[in-house]
Amino acid sequence: EGVVIDSPLFRLHHQASTFMIMIGFIFISVENYLDTKAILCQTGKDFSAYAKSYCWIHGTAYVRSHLQGKATGCFVDQSRLHSEEDAPVTAYYLWLPYLLSLLFVFAKLPHSAWKRFFENNLIGHILGGQNQNQSENKHENQNGGGGQGPHNQTPGQGKNRQGNRFKSRPVEIAQNFVEFQANYNHYHKKFFFWEASNIFTVYLSMQTTHWILNYKFFPYGVQVIEYINSYGQPSHGKMLHDPMCELFPTEVACNINIGSTTGAIDRTNFLCILGNNLFNQKYFFMLWLWWVALLLISVF
């Protein structure tokens, strides 16, 4: 069916991971830049467009604690915040498409480096793909392009992924193996290095995501699992802290300062809805689970 130059674990890293990252990139990019209702603010008609653009571009913060659970259904424990200025700005959702683009590069890097610079088509050479293809092209040119079609292949031939026929007779494969063996003494060591480097790229991806998301990504998965397990249990009148709302709040407050005619500053506070964060909450939880599972599989 073709020349395989990697392992199933390698393919999990560079195929499954990139597929999952691409899904997030497409959805988040469409929601951020094509959805006209990405943010909705409770304002007057004359002030709505300005407030919406301002809050989307310059960021929003948590709703004040005394309004949570009453004016909002998204509860975040703010007991550690001493003042309103301490509340973190949650506008990192603007960076998510760029973050996912970088994560895509990280996921592809080890396999691309291995295939392009270190594997050097060794398996194809051993199977005779390059030499056989060159001899067949020469034979076809001498005969005016009248080479045999795929249906006339001899029983000892197959095809590689590029469509080039390669020799598959045991004697020829053994001869090619002996011929190229001296040039690839460290082939298995290089393969091990680049396959193991996937562990580093997964950690690097998690660290980069942790940095972009206000240093809240590493404990995010554990906190969400604990929240799901405690959800529905008796809370004795206490509101449950929602880690998903902490990382990606769906209801936020936005403060706008405008200069008045007297020279003073008029400050207005709005309550805004970030519907896109519903997808972000679940997507980054699934991404956290995938990376943790991938690390466990790679290490053990």
PDB file of C-alpha atoms in Angstrom:
ATOM      1  CA  GLU A   1       0.000   0.000   0.000  1.00  0.00           C
ATOM      2  CA  GLY A   2       3.000   2.284   0.153  1.00  0.00           C
ATOM      3  CA  VAL A   3       6.211   3.086   2.005  1.00  0.00           C
ATOM      4  CA  VAL A   4       5.652   3.749   5.723  1.00  0.00           C
ATOM      5  CA  ILE A   5       8.430   5.739   7.398  1.00  0.00           C
ATOM      6  CA  ASP A   6       6.834   6.372  10.787  1.00  0.00           C
ATOM      7  CA  SER A   7       5.102   4.524  13.602  1.00  0.00           C
ATOM      8  CA  PRO A   8       1.459   4.614  14.763  1.00  0.00           C
ATOM      9  CA  LEU A   9       2.555   6.781  17.721  1.00  0.00           C
ATOM     10  CA  PHE A  10       4.272   9.215  15.352  1.00  0.00           C
ATOM     11  CA  ARG A  11       1.070   9.434  13.298  1.00  0.00           C
ATOM     12  CA  LEU A  12      -0.967  10.171  16.409  1.00  0.00           C
ATOM     13  CA  HIS A  13       1.221  13.201  17.025  1.00  0.00           C
ATOM     14  CA  HIS A  14       1.441  14.652  13.557  1.00  0.00           C
ATOM     15  CA  GLN A  15      -1.930  13.603  12.104  1.00  0.00           C
ATOM     16  CA  ALA A  16      -4.476  13.278  14.910  1.00  0.00           C
ATOM     17  CA  SER A  17      -3.128  16.294  16.805  1.00  0.00           C
ATOM     18  CA  THR A  18      -3.058  18.530  13.753  1.00  0.00           C
ATOM     19  CA  PHE A  19      -6.586  17.429  12.821  1.00  0.00           C
ATOM     20  CA  MET A  20      -7.861  18.380  16.268  1.00  0.00           C
ATOM     21  CA  ILE A  21      -6.023  21.713  16.187  1.00  0.00           C
ATOM     22  CA  MET A  22      -7.389  22.499  12.716  1.00  0.00           C
ATOM     23  CA  ILE A  23     -10.961  21.919  13.912  1.00  0.00           C
ATOM     24  CA  GLY A  24     -10.444  24.460  16.688  1.00  0.00           C
ATOM     25  CA  PHE A  25      -8.730  26.917  14.352  1.00  0.00           C
ATOM     26  CA  ILE A  26     -11.598  26.841  11.838  1.00  0.00           C
ATOM     27  CA  PHE A  27     -14.388  27.174  14.396  1.00  0.00           C
ATOM     28  CA  ILE A  28     -12.701  29.873  16.482  1.00  0.00           C
ATOM     29  CA  SER A  29     -11.593  31.914  13.449  1.00  0.00           C
ATOM     30  CA  VAL A  30     -15.111  31.874  12.007  1.00  0.00           C
ATOM     31  CA  GLU A  31     -16.627  32.813  15.362  1.00  0.00           C
ATOM     32  CA  ASN A  32     -14.124  35.596  16.045  1.00  0.00           C
ATOM     33  CA  TYR A  33     -14.046  37.285  12.664  1.00  0.00           C
ATOM     34  CA  LEU A  34     -17.207  36.314  10.755  1.00  0.00           C
ATOM     35  CA  ASP A  35     -19.805  36.129  13.513  1.00  0.00           C
ATOM     36  CA  THR A  36     -21.364  39.584  13.894  1.00  0.00           C
ATOM     37  CA  LYS A  37     -22.825  38.566  17.272  1.00  0.00           C
ATOM     38  CA  ALA A  38     -19.576  37.411  18.854  1.00  0.00           C
ATOM     39  CA  ILE A  39     -20.194  39.921  21.657  1.00  0.00           C
ATOM     40  CA  LEU A  40     -23.505  41.444  22.733  1.00  0.00           C
ATOM     41  CA  CYS A  41     -23.621  44.288  25.257  1.00  0.00           C
ATOM     42  CA  GLN A  42     -26.592  45.642  27.185  1.00  0.00           C
ATOM     43  CA  THR A  43     -26.459  49.263  26.062  1.00  0.00           C
ATOM     44  CA  GLY A  44     -28.642  51.935  24.523  1.00  0.00           C
ATOM     45  CA  LYS A  45     -29.164  52.020  20.780  1.00  0.00           C
ATOM     46  CA  ASP A  46     -26.990  55.097  20.245  1.00  0.00           C
ATOM     47  CA  PHE A  47     -24.103  53.644  22.229  1.00  0.00           C
ATOM     48  CA  SER A  48     -24.390  50.011  21.211  1.00  0.00           C
ATOM     49  CA  ALA A  49     -21.995  49.860  18.229  1.00  0.00           C
ATOM     50  CA  TYR A  50     -19.231  51.809  19.986  1.00  0.00           C
ATOM     51  CA  ALA A  51     -19.521  49.838  23.220  1.00  0.00           C
ATOM     52  CA  LYS A  52     -19.561  46.538  21.356  1.00  0.00           C
ATOM     53  CA  SER A  53     -16.402  47.338  19.365  1.00  0.00           C
ATOM     54  CA  TYR A  54     -14.610  48.841  22.355  1.00  0.00           C
ATOM     55  CA  CYS A  55     -15.315  45.888  24.658  1.00  0.00           C
ATOM     56  CA  TRP A  56     -14.387  43.339  21.974  1.00  0.00           C
ATOM     57  CA  ILE A  57     -11.057  44.975  21.100  1.00  0.00           C
ATOM     58  CA  HIS A  58      -9.882  46.254  24.481  1.00  0.00           C
ATOM     59  CA  GLY A  59     -11.068  43.394  26.600  1.00  0.00           C
ATOM     60  CA  THR A  60     -13.487  42.604  29.375  1.00  0.00           C
ATOM     61  CA  ALA A  61     -13.289  41.458  32.988  1.00  0.00           C
ATOM     62  CA  TYR A  62     -15.331  39.393  35.421  1.00  0.00           C
ATOM     63  CA  VAL A  63     -18.744  40.564  36.540  1.00  0.00           C
ATOM     64  CA  ARG A  64     -18.679  42.043  40.047  1.00  0.00           C
ATOM     65  CA  SER A  65     -19.022  39.422  42.742  1.00  0.00           C
ATOM     66  CA  HIS A  66     -22.276  40.744  44.233  1.00  0.00           C
ATOM     67  CA  LEU A  67     -23.951  40.387  40.817  1.00  0.00           C
ATOM     68  CA  GLN A  68     -22.806  36.857  40.129  1.00  0.00           C
ATOM     69  CA  GLY A  69     -25.597  34.331  40.429  1.00  0.00           C
ATOM     70  CA  LYS A  70     -28.149  37.147  40.303  1.00  0.00           C
ATOM     71  CA  ALA A  71     -27.446  39.206  37.190  1.00  0.00           C
ATOM     72  CA  THR A  72     -25.402  36.385  35.697  1.00  0.00           C
ATOM     73  CA  GLY A  73     -25.363  32.602  35.690  1.00  0.00           C
ATOM     74  CA  CYS A  74     -21.579  32.336  35.416  1.00  0.00           C
ATOM     75  CA  PHE A  75     -20.020  32.208  38.885  1.00  0.00           C
ATOM     76  CA  VAL A  76     -16.298  32.812  39.400  1.00  0.00           C
ATOM     77  CA  ASP A  77     -14.736  32.887  42.855  1.00  0.00           C
ATOM     78  CA  GLN A  78     -13.228  36.366  43.249  1.00  0.00           C
ATOM     79  CA  SER A  79     -12.267  36.142  46.910  1.00  0.00           C
ATOM     80  CA  ARG A  80      -8.597  36.415  45.961  1.00  0.00           C
ATOM     81  CA  LEU A  81      -9.152  39.749  44.205  1.00  0.00           C
ATOM     82  CA  HIS A  82      -8.619  42.738  46.511  1.00  0.00           C
ATOM     83  CA  SER A  83      -9.887  45.417  44.141  1.00  0.00           C
ATOM     84  CA  GLU A  84     -11.619  45.772  40.798  1.00  0.00           C
ATOM     85  CA  GLU A  85      -8.302  46.555  39.132  1.00  0.00           C
ATOM     86  CA  ASP A  86      -6.997  43.130  40.149  1.00  0.00           C
ATOM     87  CA  ALA A  87      -9.559  41.358  37.970  1.00  0.00           C
ATOM     88  CA  PRO A  88      -7.803  39.794  34.978  1.00  0.00           C
ATOM     89  CA  VAL A  89      -8.691  40.954  31.496  1.00  0.00           C
ATOM     90  CA  THR A  90     -10.069  38.017  29.542  1.00  0.00           C
ATOM     91  CA  ALA A  91      -9.503  39.310  25.988  1.00  0.00           C
ATOM     92  CA  TYR A  92      -7.019  36.540  25.165  1.00  0.00           C
ATOM     93  CA  TYR A  93      -9.764  35.014  23.007  1.00  0.00           C
ATOM     94  CA  LEU A  94      -8.479  37.402  20.305  1.00  0.00           C
ATOM     95  CA  TRP A  95      -5.176  35.510  20.294  1.00  0.00           C
ATOM     96  CA  LEU A  96      -6.660  32.021  19.929  1.00  0.00           C
ATOM     97  CA  PRO A  97      -6.429  31.707  16.096  1.00  0.00           C
ATOM     98  CA  TYR A  98      -2.766  32.740  16.228  1.00  0.00           C
ATOM     99  CA  LEU A  99      -2.140  30.392  19.151  1.00  0.00           C
ATOM    100  CA  LEU A 100      -3.658  27.449  17.283  1.00  0.00           C
ATOM    101  CA  SER A 101      -1.588  28.271  14.193  1.00  0.00           C
ATOM    102  CA  LEU A 102       1.550  28.029  16.321  1.00  0.00           C
ATOM    103  CA  LEU A 103       0.344  24.780  17.912  1.00  0.00           C
ATOM    104  CA  PHE A 104      -0.174  23.350  14.415  1.00  0.00           C
ATOM    105  CA  VAL A 105       3.470  24.106  13.576  1.00  0.00           C
ATOM    106  CA  PHE A 106       4.624  22.472  16.817  1.00  0.00           C
ATOM    107  CA  ALA A 107       2.630  19.309  16.069  1.00  0.00           C
ATOM    108  CA  LYS A 108       4.006  19.027  12.519  1.00  0.00           C
ATOM    109  CA  LEU A 109       7.624  19.973  13.230  1.00  0.00           C
ATOM    110  CA  PRO A 110       9.165  16.628  14.371  1.00  0.00           C
ATOM    111  CA  HIS A 111       7.667  14.554  11.566  1.00  0.00           C
ATOM    112  CA  SER A 112       8.444  17.146   8.894  1.00  0.00           C
ATOM    113  CA  ALA A 113      12.060  17.425  10.070  1.00  0.00           C
ATOM    114  CA  TRP A 114      12.411  13.631  10.195  1.00  0.00           C
ATOM    115  CA  LYS A 115      10.947  13.087   6.735  1.00  0.00           C
ATOM    116  CA  ARG A 116      12.657  15.964   4.933  1.00  0.00           C
ATOM    117  CA  PHE A 117      16.139  16.086   6.454  1.00  0.00           C
ATOM    118  CA  PHE A 118      16.893  12.778   8.190  1.00  0.00           C
ATOM    119  CA  GLU A 119      14.944   9.871   6.670  1.00  0.00           C
ATOM    120  CA  ASN A 120      16.212  10.770   3.168  1.00  0.00           C
ATOM    121  CA  ASN A 121      13.939   8.224   1.494  1.00  0.00           C
ATOM    122  CA  LEU A 122      15.969   5.279   2.847  1.00  0.00           C
ATOM    123  CA  ILE A 123      13.079   2.806   2.753  1.00  0.00           C
ATOM    124  CA  GLY A 124      12.295   3.797  -0.817  1.00  0.00           C
ATOM    125  CA  HIS A 125      15.929   3.267  -1.795  1.00  0.00           C
ATOM    126  CA  ILE A 126      16.036  -0.153  -0.148  1.00  0.00           C
ATOM    127  CA  LEU A 127      12.925  -1.196  -2.031  1.00  0.00           C
ATOM    128  CA  GLY A 128      14.507   0.007  -5.252  1.00  0.00           C
ATOM    129  CA  GLY A 129      12.056   2.832  -5.886  1.00  0.00           C
ATOM    130  CA  GLN A 130      14.536   5.434  -7.047  1.00  0.00           C
ATOM    131  CA  ASN A 131      16.767   3.176  -9.123  1.00  0.00           C
ATOM    132  CA  GLN A 132      13.870   1.289 -10.668  1.00  0.00           C
ATOM    133  CA  ASN A 133      12.056   4.507 -11.513  1.00  0.00           C
ATOM    134  CA  GLN A 134      15.147   5.956 -13.205  1.00  0.00           C
ATOM    135  CA  SER A 135      15.751   2.791 -15.266  1.00  0.00           C
ATOM    136  CA  GLU A 136      12.095   2.651 -16.313  1.00  0.00           C
ATOM    137  CA  ASN A 137      12.096   6.311 -17.362  1.00  0.00           C
ATOM    138  CA  LYS A 138      15.223   5.704 -19.420  1.00  0.00           C
ATOM    139  CA  HIS A 139      13.650   2.649 -21.033  1.00  0.00           C
ATOM    140  CA  GLU A 140      10.448   4.549 -21.830  1.00  0.00           C
ATOM    141  CA  ASN A 141      12.386   7.444 -23.370  1.00  0.00           C
ATOM    142  CA  GLN A 142      14.293   5.026 -25.609  1.00  0.00           C
ATOM    143  CA  ASN A 143      11.053   3.437 -26.747  1.00  0.00           C
ATOM    144  CA  GLY A 144       9.214   6.704 -27.349  1.00  0.00           C
ATOM    145  CA  GLY A 145       7.219   6.657 -24.122  1.00  0.00           C
ATOM    146  CA  GLY A 146       5.631   3.292 -24.843  1.00  0.00           C
ATOM    147  CA  GLY A 147       6.136   1.891 -21.356  1.00  0.00           C
ATOM    148  CA  GLN A 148       3.877  -0.642 -19.752  1.00  0.00           C
ATOM    149  CA  GLY A 149       0.788   0.511 -17.898  1.00  0.00           C
ATOM    150  CA  PRO A 150      -0.014  -0.298 -14.288  1.00  0.00           C
ATOM    151  CA  HIS A 151      -2.036  -3.348 -15.361  1.00  0.00           C
ATOM    152  CA  ASN A 152       1.077  -4.906 -16.950  1.00  0.00           C
ATOM    153  CA  GLN A 153       3.252  -4.791 -13.813  1.00  0.00           C
ATOM    154  CA  THR A 154       5.218  -7.900 -13.048  1.00  0.00           C
ATOM    155  CA  PRO A 155       4.307  -9.823  -9.879  1.00  0.00           C
ATOM    156  CA  GLY A 156       7.433  -8.593  -8.101  1.00  0.00           C
ATOM    157  CA  GLN A 157       6.556  -4.917  -8.271  1.00  0.00           C
ATOM    158  CA  GLY A 158       4.449  -2.526  -6.193  1.00  0.00           C
ATOM    159  CA  LYS A 159       3.958   1.222  -5.821  1.00  0.00           C
ATOM    160  CA  ASN A 160       5.122   3.725  -3.271  1.00  0.00           C
ATOM    161  CA  ARG A 161       3.039   6.705  -2.133  1.00  0.00           C
ATOM    162  CA  GLN A 162       4.368   8.919  -4.893  1.00  0.00           C
ATOM    163  CA  GLY A 163       3.198   6.425  -7.521  1.00  0.00           C
ATOM    164  CA  ASN A 164       6.735   5.221  -8.424  1.00  0.00           C
ATOM    165  CA  ARG A 165       7.093   1.479  -8.863  1.00  0.00           C
ATOM    166  CA  PHE A 166       9.670  -0.233  -6.686  1.00  0.00           C
ATOM    167  CA  LYS A 167      11.309  -3.646  -6.747  1.00  0.00           C
ATOM    168  CA  SER A 168       9.993  -6.033  -4.172  1.00  0.00           C
ATOM    169  CA  ARG A 169      11.950  -9.212  -4.950  1.00  0.00           C
ATOM    170  CA  PRO A 170      13.774 -10.386  -1.807  1.00  0.00           C
ATOM    171  CA  VAL A 171      17.190 -10.646  -3.478  1.00  0.00           C
ATOM    172  CA  GLU A 172      17.086  -7.085  -4.829  1.00  0.00           C
ATOM    173  CA  ILE A 173      15.811  -5.703  -1.518  1.00  0.00           C
ATOM    174  CA  ALA A 174      18.654  -7.471   0.326  1.00  0.00           C
ATOM    175  CA  GLN A 175      21.219  -6.086  -2.145  1.00  0.00           C
ATOM    176  CA  ASN A 176      19.899  -2.562  -1.729  1.00  0.00           C
ATOM    177  CA  PHE A 177      19.899  -2.951   2.050  1.00  0.00           C
ATOM    178  CA  VAL A 178      23.583  -3.920   2.039  1.00  0.00           C
ATOM    179  CA  GLU A 179      24.410  -1.127  -0.407  1.00  0.00           C
ATOM    180  CA  PHE A 180      22.791   1.645   1.649  1.00  0.00           C
ATOM    181  CA  GLN A 181      23.538   0.261   5.114  1.00  0.00           C
ATOM    182  CA  ALA A 182      26.806   2.134   5.552  1.00  0.00           C
ATOM    183  CA  ASN A 183      25.110   5.477   4.831  1.00  0.00           C
ATOM    184  CA  TYR A 184      22.394   4.959   7.461  1.00  0.00           C
ATOM    185  CA  ASN A 185      24.193   3.586  10.505  1.00  0.00           C
ATOM    186  CA  HIS A 186      22.330   5.969  12.818  1.00  0.00           C
ATOM    187  CA  TYR A 187      18.928   5.691  11.141  1.00  0.00           C
ATOM    188  CA  HIS A 188      17.184   4.102  14.134  1.00  0.00           C
ATOM    189  CA  LYS A 189      18.778   6.572  16.568  1.00  0.00           C
ATOM    190  CA  LYS A 190      17.571   9.538  14.524  1.00  0.00           C
ATOM    191  CA  PHE A 191      14.103   8.051  14.301  1.00  0.00           C
ATOM    192  CA  PHE A 192      13.995   7.541  18.078  1.00  0.00           C
ATOM    193  CA  PHE A 193      15.155  11.111  18.657  1.00  0.00           C
ATOM    194  CA  TRP A 194      12.481  12.686  16.448  1.00  0.00           C
ATOM    195  CA  GLU A 195       9.742  10.411  17.730  1.00  0.00           C
ATOM    196  CA  ALA A 196      10.727  11.239  21.315  1.00  0.00           C
ATOM    197  CA  SER A 197      10.838  14.950  20.463  1.00  0.00           C
ATOM    198  CA  ASN A 198       7.056  14.761  20.086  1.00  0.00           C
ATOM    199  CA  ILE A 199       6.894  14.614  23.888  1.00  0.00           C
ATOM    200  CA  PHE A 200       8.779  17.898  24.075  1.00  0.00           C
ATOM    201  CA  THR A 201       6.544  19.561  21.470  1.00  0.00           C
ATOM    202  CA  VAL A 202       3.395  18.509  23.362  1.00  0.00           C
ATOM    203  CA  TYR A 203       4.814  19.984  26.570  1.00  0.00           C
ATOM    204  CA  LEU A 204       5.862  23.111  24.676  1.00  0.00           C
ATOM    205  CA  SER A 205       2.342  23.407  23.270  1.00  0.00           C
ATOM    206  CA  MET A 206       0.817  23.096  26.734  1.00  0.00           C
ATOM    207  CA  GLN A 207       3.265  25.635  28.161  1.00  0.00           C
ATOM    208  CA  THR A 208       2.545  28.128  25.373  1.00  0.00           C
ATOM    209  CA  THR A 209      -1.209  27.698  25.836  1.00  0.00           C
ATOM    210  CA  HIS A 210      -0.778  28.094  29.600  1.00  0.00           C
ATOM    211  CA  TRP A 211       1.077  31.368  29.027  1.00  0.00           C
ATOM    212  CA  ILE A 212      -1.481  32.798  26.583  1.00  0.00           C
ATOM    213  CA  LEU A 213      -4.443  31.839  28.784  1.00  0.00           C
ATOM    214  CA  ASN A 214      -3.306  33.833  31.814  1.00  0.00           C
ATOM    215  CA  TYR A 215      -1.443  30.870  33.360  1.00  0.00           C
ATOM    216  CA  LYS A 216      -4.661  28.918  33.897  1.00  0.00           C
ATOM    217  CA  PHE A 217      -4.357  26.048  31.405  1.00  0.00           C
ATOM    218  CA  PHE A 218      -2.246  23.462  33.277  1.00  0.00           C
ATOM    219  CA  PRO A 219      -4.764  22.957  36.135  1.00  0.00           C
ATOM    220  CA  TYR A 220      -7.750  23.547  33.848  1.00  0.00           C
ATOM    221  CA  GLY A 221      -8.604  19.926  33.047  1.00  0.00           C
ATOM    222  CA  VAL A 222      -8.391  18.743  36.672  1.00  0.00           C
ATOM    223  CA  GLN A 223     -10.519  21.674  37.838  1.00  0.00           C
ATOM    224  CA  VAL A 224     -13.190  20.987  35.201  1.00  0.00           C
ATOM    225  CA  ILE A 225     -13.336  17.292  36.144  1.00  0.00           C
ATOM    226  CA  GLU A 226     -13.734  18.210  39.824  1.00  0.00           C
ATOM    227  CA  TYR A 227     -16.447  20.727  38.938  1.00  0.00           C
ATOM    228  CA  ILE A 228     -18.349  18.162  36.847  1.00  0.00           C
ATOM    229  CA  ASN A 229     -18.095  15.578  39.650  1.00  0.00           C
ATOM    230  CA  SER A 230     -19.416  18.050  42.255  1.00  0.00           C
ATOM    231  CA  TYR A 231     -22.139  19.437  39.993  1.00  0.00           C
ATOM    232  CA  GLY A 232     -25.596  18.454  41.218  1.00  0.00           C
ATOM    233  CA  GLN A 233     -24.411  17.561  44.712  1.00  0.00           C
ATOM    234  CA  PRO A 234     -25.670  19.519  47.758  1.00  0.00           C
ATOM    235  CA  SER A 235     -23.810  22.831  47.971  1.00  0.00           C
ATOM    236  CA  HIS A 236     -25.305  24.006  51.284  1.00  0.00           C
ATOM    237  CA  GLY A 237     -26.255  27.371  49.814  1.00  0.00           C
ATOM    238  CA  LYS A 238     -22.804  28.078  48.352  1.00  0.00           C
ATOM    239  CA  MET A 239     -22.231  28.874  44.707  1.00  0.00           C
ATOM    240  CA  LEU A 240     -19.932  26.441  42.901  1.00  0.00           C
ATOM    241  CA  HIS A 241     -16.845  28.012  41.349  1.00  0.00           C
ATOM    242  CA  ASP A 242     -16.930  27.311  37.607  1.00  0.00           C
ATOM    243  CA  PRO A 243     -13.380  26.931  36.225  1.00  0.00           C
ATOM    244  CA  MET A 244     -14.723  27.075  32.660  1.00  0.00           C
ATOM    245  CA  CYS A 245     -16.230  30.503  33.355  1.00  0.00           C
ATOM    246  CA  GLU A 246     -12.984  31.580  34.978  1.00  0.00           C
ATOM    247  CA  LEU A 247     -10.934  30.761  31.899  1.00  0.00           C
ATOM    248  CA  PHE A 248     -13.540  31.622  29.258  1.00  0.00           C
ATOM    249  CA  PRO A 249     -16.318  33.695  30.842  1.00  0.00           C
ATOM    250  CA  THR A 250     -19.559  33.877  28.900  1.00  0.00           C
ATOM    251  CA  GLU A 251     -20.855  36.918  30.832  1.00  0.00           C
ATOM    252  CA  VAL A 252     -18.428  39.748  31.440  1.00  0.00           C
ATOM    253  CA  ALA A 253     -18.298  43.354  32.561  1.00  0.00           C
ATOM    254  CA  CYS A 254     -16.878  46.115  30.405  1.00  0.00           C
ATOM    255  CA  ASN A 255     -15.894  49.555  31.667  1.00  0.00           C
ATOM    256  CA  ILE A 256     -15.796  52.435  29.191  1.00  0.00           C
ATOM    257  CA  ASN A 257     -14.283  55.808  30.111  1.00  0.00           C
ATOM    258  CA  ILE A 258     -15.388  58.760  28.009  1.00  0.00           C
ATOM    259  CA  GLY A 259     -14.356  62.384  28.301  1.00  0.00           C
ATOM    260  CA  SER A 260     -17.272  64.671  29.156  1.00  0.00           C
ATOM    261  CA  THR A 261     -17.798  68.278  28.084  1.00  0.00           C
ATOM    262  CA  THR A 262     -16.661  69.497  31.513  1.00  0.00           C
ATOM    263  CA  GLY A 263     -13.282  67.804  31.120  1.00  0.00           C
ATOM    264  CA  ALA A 264     -14.062  65.078  33.632  1.00  0.00           C
ATOM    265  CA  ILE A 265     -14.283  61.392  32.853  1.00  0.00           C
ATOM    266  CA  ASP A 266     -17.619  59.651  32.519  1.00  0.00           C
ATOM    267  CA  ARG A 267     -17.376  55.978  33.362  1.00  0.00           C
ATOM    268  CA  THR A 268     -19.960  53.511  32.160  1.00  0.00           C
ATOM    269  CA  ASN A 269     -20.191  49.807  32.967  1.00  0.00           C
ATOM    270  CA  PHE A 270     -21.880  47.303  30.661  1.00  0.00           C
ATOM    271  CA  LEU A 271     -22.819  43.657  30.940  1.00  0.00           C
ATOM    272  CA  CYS A 272     -21.755  41.743  27.822  1.00  0.00           C
ATOM    273  CA  ILE A 273     -22.290  38.210  26.521  1.00  0.00           C
ATOM    274  CA  LEU A 274     -19.444  36.288  24.866  1.00  0.00           C
ATOM    275  CA  GLY A 275     -21.239  33.387  23.212  1.00  0.00           C
ATOM    276  CA  ASN A 276     -18.065  32.177  21.474  1.00  0.00           C
ATOM    277  CA  ASN A 277     -16.589  31.175  24.811  1.00  0.00           C
ATOM    278  CA  LEU A 278     -19.090  28.334  25.109  1.00  0.00           C
ATOM    279  CA  PHE A 279     -17.166  26.521  22.376  1.00  0.00           C
ATOM    280  CA  ASN A 280     -13.794  27.626  23.783  1.00  0.00           C
ATOM    281  CA  GLN A 281     -14.617  26.184  27.221  1.00  0.00           C
ATOM    282  CA  LYS A 282     -15.310  22.707  25.888  1.00  0.00           C
ATOM    283  CA  TYR A 283     -12.709  22.724  23.129  1.00  0.00           C
ATOM    284  CA  PHE A 284      -9.750  23.551  25.363  1.00  0.00           C
ATOM    285  CA  PHE A 285     -10.939  20.989  27.917  1.00  0.00           C
ATOM    286  CA  MET A 286     -10.916  18.325  25.175  1.00  0.00           C
ATOM    287  CA  LEU A 287      -7.516  19.584  23.985  1.00  0.00           C
ATOM    288  CA  TRP A 288      -6.195  19.288  27.546  1.00  0.00           C
ATOM    289  CA  LEU A 289      -7.479  15.698  27.781  1.00  0.00           C
ATOM    290  CA  TRP A 290      -5.962  14.829  24.403  1.00  0.00           C
ATOM    291  CA  TRP A 291      -2.529  16.198  25.274  1.00  0.00           C
ATOM    292  CA  VAL A 292      -2.468  14.434  28.646  1.00  0.00           C
ATOM    293  CA  ALA A 293      -3.497  11.136  27.045  1.00  0.00           C
ATOM    294  CA  LEU A 294      -0.899  11.616  24.306  1.00  0.00           C
ATOM    295  CA  LEU A 295       1.853  12.238  26.865  1.00  0.00           C
ATOM    296  CA  LEU A 296       0.880   9.118  28.820  1.00  0.00           C
ATOM    297  CA  ILE A 297       0.841   6.985  25.668  1.00  0.00           C
ATOM    298  CA  SER A 298       4.185   8.409  24.523  1.00  0.00           C
ATOM    299  CA  VAL A 299       5.942   7.923  27.847  1.00  0.00           C
ATOM    300  CA  PHE A 300       4.559   4.524  28.799  1.00  0.00           C
TER     301      PHE A 300
END
